[in-house]
Each structure stands twice: as structure tokens, then as C-alpha cells.
PDB file of C-alpha atoms in Angstrom:
ATOM      1  CA  UNK A  26     101.541 117.018  88.719  1.00  0.00           C
ATOM      2  CA  UNK A  27      99.840 114.199  89.145  1.00  0.00           C
ATOM      3  CA  UNK A  28      98.538 113.368  86.214  1.00  0.00           C
ATOM      4  CA  UNK A  29     101.984 114.139  85.121  1.00  0.00           C
ATOM      5  CA  UNK A  30     103.047 111.287  87.400  1.00  0.00           C
ATOM      6  CA  UNK A  31     100.597 108.682  86.265  1.00  0.00           C
ATOM      7  CA  UNK A  32     102.229 109.464  82.623  1.00  0.00           C
ATOM      8  CA  UNK A  33     106.074 108.939  83.363  1.00  0.00           C
ATOM      9  CA  UNK A  34     104.976 106.051  85.841  1.00  0.00           C
ATOM     10  CA  UNK A  35     102.894 104.384  82.527  1.00  0.00           C
ATOM     11  CA  UNK A  36     105.726 105.320  80.265  1.00  0.00           C
ATOM     12  CA  UNK A  37     107.729 103.035  82.460  1.00  0.00           C
ATOM     13  CA  UNK A  38     106.047 100.358  82.487  1.00  0.00           C
ATOM     14  CA  UNK A  39     105.304 100.244  78.826  1.00  0.00           C
ATOM     15  CA  UNK A  40     109.399 100.001  78.400  1.00  0.00           C
ATOM     16  CA  UNK A  41     109.550  97.717  80.979  1.00  0.00           C
ATOM     17  CA  UNK A  42     111.991  99.969  83.242  1.00  0.00           C
ATOM     18  CA  UNK A  43     109.412  99.618  86.540  1.00  0.00           C
ATOM     19  CA  UNK A  44     106.808  97.162  87.617  1.00  0.00           C
ATOM     20  CA  UNK A  45     103.247  98.033  87.269  1.00  0.00           C
ATOM     21  CA  UNK A  46     101.619  98.398  90.684  1.00  0.00           C
ATOM     22  CA  UNK A  47      99.569  95.099  91.803  1.00  0.00           C
ATOM     23  CA  UNK A  48      97.514  95.033  94.753  1.00  0.00           C
ATOM     24  CA  UNK A  49      96.791  91.155  94.633  1.00  0.00           C
ATOM     25  CA  UNK A  50     100.332  89.336  94.911  1.00  0.00           C
ATOM     26  CA  UNK A  51     101.064  86.349  93.305  1.00  0.00           C
ATOM     27  CA  UNK A  52      98.190  84.393  92.043  1.00  0.00           C
ATOM     28  CA  UNK A  53      99.757  80.908  92.643  1.00  0.00           C
ATOM     29  CA  UNK A  54      98.937  82.067  96.444  1.00  0.00           C
ATOM     30  CA  UNK A  55      95.441  81.930  96.185  1.00  0.00           C
ATOM     31  CA  UNK A  56      93.024  78.490  95.814  1.00  0.00           C
ATOM     32  CA  UNK A  57      90.037  78.212  93.574  1.00  0.00           C
ATOM     33  CA  UNK A  58      88.603  76.858  91.014  1.00  0.00           C
ATOM     34  CA  UNK A  59      90.512  78.413  87.982  1.00  0.00           C
ATOM     35  CA  UNK A  60      88.935  76.807  84.682  1.00  0.00           C
ATOM     36  CA  UNK A  61      85.581  77.340  86.684  1.00  0.00           C
ATOM     37  CA  UNK A  62      85.567  80.803  87.234  1.00  0.00           C
ATOM     38  CA  UNK A  63      86.564  81.655  83.695  1.00  0.00           C
ATOM     39  CA  UNK A  64      83.863  79.369  82.324  1.00  0.00           C
ATOM     40  CA  UNK A  65      80.875  81.274  84.484  1.00  0.00           C
ATOM     41  CA  UNK A  66      82.465  84.735  83.652  1.00  0.00           C
ATOM     42  CA  UNK A  67      81.942  83.362  79.702  1.00  0.00           C
ATOM     43  CA  UNK A  68      78.687  82.133  79.813  1.00  0.00           C
ATOM     44  CA  UNK A  69      77.602  85.649  81.477  1.00  0.00           C
ATOM     45  CA  UNK A  70      75.221  87.627  79.421  1.00  0.00           C
ATOM     46  CA  UNK A  71      77.092  90.914  78.210  1.00  0.00           C
ATOM     47  CA  UNK A  72      73.993  93.284  79.429  1.00  0.00           C
ATOM     48  CA  UNK A  73      75.693  94.271  83.112  1.00  0.00           C
ATOM     49  CA  UNK A  74      78.629  93.813  84.731  1.00  0.00           C
ATOM     50  CA  UNK A  75      79.525  90.791  87.009  1.00  0.00           C
ATOM     51  CA  UNK A  76      80.274  91.436  90.545  1.00  0.00           C
ATOM     52  CA  UNK A  77      83.464  90.334  91.513  1.00  0.00           C
ATOM     53  CA  UNK A  78      83.166  89.791  95.126  1.00  0.00           C
ATOM     54  CA  UNK A  79      80.108  87.796  94.624  1.00  0.00           C
ATOM     55  CA  UNK A  80      82.010  85.442  92.119  1.00  0.00           C
ATOM     56  CA  UNK A  81      85.069  85.170  94.624  1.00  0.00           C
ATOM     57  CA  UNK A  82      82.284  84.018  97.415  1.00  0.00           C
ATOM     58  CA  UNK A  83      80.885  81.622  95.338  1.00  0.00           C
ATOM     59  CA  UNK A  84      84.129  79.978  94.066  1.00  0.00           C
ATOM     60  CA  UNK A  85      85.030  79.790  97.848  1.00  0.00           C
ATOM     61  CA  UNK A  86      88.532  81.554  96.920  1.00  0.00           C
ATOM     62  CA  UNK A  87      90.901  81.432  99.897  1.00  0.00           C
ATOM     63  CA  UNK A  88      94.934  81.810 100.921  1.00  0.00           C
ATOM     64  CA  UNK A  89      97.049  78.830 100.976  1.00  0.00           C
ATOM     65  CA  UNK A  90      96.907  79.183 104.691  1.00  0.00           C
ATOM     66  CA  UNK A  91      93.134  78.991 104.447  1.00  0.00           C
ATOM     67  CA  UNK A  92      91.949  82.537 105.375  1.00  0.00           C
ATOM     68  CA  UNK A  93      90.055  83.871 103.285  1.00  0.00           C
ATOM     69  CA  UNK A  94      91.357  87.160 101.618  1.00  0.00           C
ATOM     70  CA  UNK A  95      89.354  90.562 101.688  1.00  0.00           C
ATOM     71  CA  UNK A  96      90.308  91.488  98.433  1.00  0.00           C
ATOM     72  CA  UNK A  97      88.665  88.791  96.442  1.00  0.00           C
ATOM     73  CA  UNK A  98      86.929  90.791  94.089  1.00  0.00           C
ATOM     74  CA  UNK A  99      90.483  91.877  92.982  1.00  0.00           C
ATOM     75  CA  UNK A 100      92.059  88.423  92.981  1.00  0.00           C
ATOM     76  CA  UNK A 101      88.902  87.427  90.625  1.00  0.00           C
ATOM     77  CA  UNK A 102      89.205  91.001  87.956  1.00  0.00           C
ATOM     78  CA  UNK A 103      93.291  90.142  88.184  1.00  0.00           C
ATOM     79  CA  UNK A 104      93.017  86.269  87.278  1.00  0.00           C
ATOM     80  CA  UNK A 105      90.340  87.070  84.361  1.00  0.00           C
ATOM     81  CA  UNK A 106      92.994  90.062  83.226  1.00  0.00           C
ATOM     82  CA  UNK A 107      95.756  87.275  83.448  1.00  0.00           C
ATOM     83  CA  UNK A 108      93.574  84.753  81.720  1.00  0.00           C
ATOM     84  CA  UNK A 109      92.910  86.890  78.193  1.00  0.00           C
ATOM     85  CA  UNK A 110      89.127  87.420  79.380  1.00  0.00           C
ATOM     86  CA  UNK A 111      87.517  89.614  77.741  1.00  0.00           C
ATOM     87  CA  UNK A 112      86.076  92.145  80.632  1.00  0.00           C
ATOM     88  CA  UNK A 113      85.562  95.022  78.281  1.00  0.00           C
ATOM     89  CA  UNK A 114      82.388  93.256  76.622  1.00  0.00           C
ATOM     90  CA  UNK A 115      80.761  94.119  79.609  1.00  0.00           C
ATOM     91  CA  UNK A 116      80.929  97.901  79.826  1.00  0.00           C
ATOM     92  CA  UNK A 117      81.880  99.753  81.940  1.00  0.00           C
ATOM     93  CA  UNK A 118      80.710 100.713  85.539  1.00  0.00           C
ATOM     94  CA  UNK A 119      77.068 100.276  86.559  1.00  0.00           C
ATOM     95  CA  UNK A 120      74.910 102.800  85.720  1.00  0.00           C
ATOM     96  CA  UNK A 121      73.320 103.632  88.986  1.00  0.00           C
ATOM     97  CA  UNK A 122      75.108 106.345  90.863  1.00  0.00           C
ATOM     98  CA  UNK A 123      75.021 106.360  94.690  1.00  0.00           C
ATOM     99  CA  UNK A 124      73.327 109.094  96.054  1.00  0.00           C
ATOM    100  CA  UNK A 125      74.554 110.682  99.225  1.00  0.00           C
ATOM    101  CA  UNK A 126      72.221 111.782 101.568  1.00  0.00           C
ATOM    102  CA  UNK A 127      72.703 115.543 102.687  1.00  0.00           C
ATOM    103  CA  UNK A 128      72.659 115.139 106.510  1.00  0.00           C
ATOM    104  CA  UNK A 129      70.983 117.729 108.649  1.00  0.00           C
ATOM    105  CA  UNK A 130      72.809 120.262 110.271  1.00  0.00           C
ATOM    106  CA  UNK A 131      72.404 120.470 114.222  1.00  0.00           C
ATOM    107  CA  UNK A 132      75.356 121.645 115.643  1.00  0.00           C
ATOM    108  CA  UNK A 133      74.157 125.634 114.570  1.00  0.00           C
ATOM    109  CA  UNK A 134      70.486 124.968 115.538  1.00  0.00           C
ATOM    110  CA  UNK A 135      70.714 123.584 118.791  1.00  0.00           C
ATOM    111  CA  UNK A 136      73.686 126.142 119.627  1.00  0.00           C
ATOM    112  CA  UNK A 137      71.152 129.240 119.216  1.00  0.00           C
ATOM    113  CA  UNK A 138      68.757 127.333 120.790  1.00  0.00           C
ATOM    114  CA  UNK A 139      70.537 126.711 123.978  1.00  0.00           C
ATOM    115  CA  UNK A 140      72.065 130.818 123.935  1.00  0.00           C
ATOM    116  CA  UNK A 141      68.331 131.760 123.731  1.00  0.00           C
ATOM    117  CA  UNK A 142      67.414 129.524 126.315  1.00  0.00           C
ATOM    118  CA  UNK A 143      70.124 130.764 128.725  1.00  0.00           C
ATOM    119  CA  UNK A 144      69.538 134.269 127.781  1.00  0.00           C
ATOM    120  CA  UNK A 145      65.518 133.842 128.804  1.00  0.00           C
ATOM    121  CA  UNK A 146      66.549 131.828 131.800  1.00  0.00           C
ATOM    122  CA  UNK A 147      68.380 134.766 133.007  1.00  0.00           C
ATOM    123  CA  UNK A 148      65.986 137.058 132.479  1.00  0.00           C
ATOM    124  CA  UNK A 149      62.989 135.500 134.366  1.00  0.00           C
TER     125      UNK A 149
END
């Protein structure tokens, strides 16, 4: 069902019947060195993808009112796509995978230990 909705939404966007979703808003609302960002990203090597959040911090991206946006990486990424900078040359995501550390189940063991303790104390 969700895949069907996505396909329909993409078709409407391609036909111009619907606006594509945008998490950034108008790029004119942000102040940063646009030419510097483009030159910096084009000078990067192809072997690993850039960290967009770090680029946003380095180029001091801000709203017109002076606030630093939390989604600076998305803003930089969207700006580079609009500016027709080839981001596909960096490949996909980084190769490292996040490992989820398994947490120990404590509730059951504590529960049984406390029951055993109370039974032993009653029989004492």
C-alpha cells in the first residue's frame, strides 16, 4: 500500500500535478558562501562521500534571522542538487554499518531472584 502511494506520488510529481516534498524550504532564506561550498565539494576526492553536516558547520550556514538551522546537512545537500553538482560520484552511503548493541534483559532475572528471596525468607 505504501509502495503504491509512493509510485503514484512520484508520477504526479513528474507530471507537474504535485509539488515534490522539500524539507528545506526556500534556499534564499539561508546565508552562506554558495560559491565556496560548490568549489569545496567539487574539489573533494571520489573515494568517500562528504559529511554534509560538517560542511554546513564549516561554511557557517544560518537563517536570515541569524539562527543556525538544525538540518544544515539537508540544506547543503539540497543546494548542491539544485546547483547541479554531481553527488553521485561519491557513491551511496558509507560502508560502515551501525551495530546495535544488545542490551541485557534484566527484568526477568531480577524478578525471579526477588521471588526466590521472598520465599526463602518466609521459610526461614
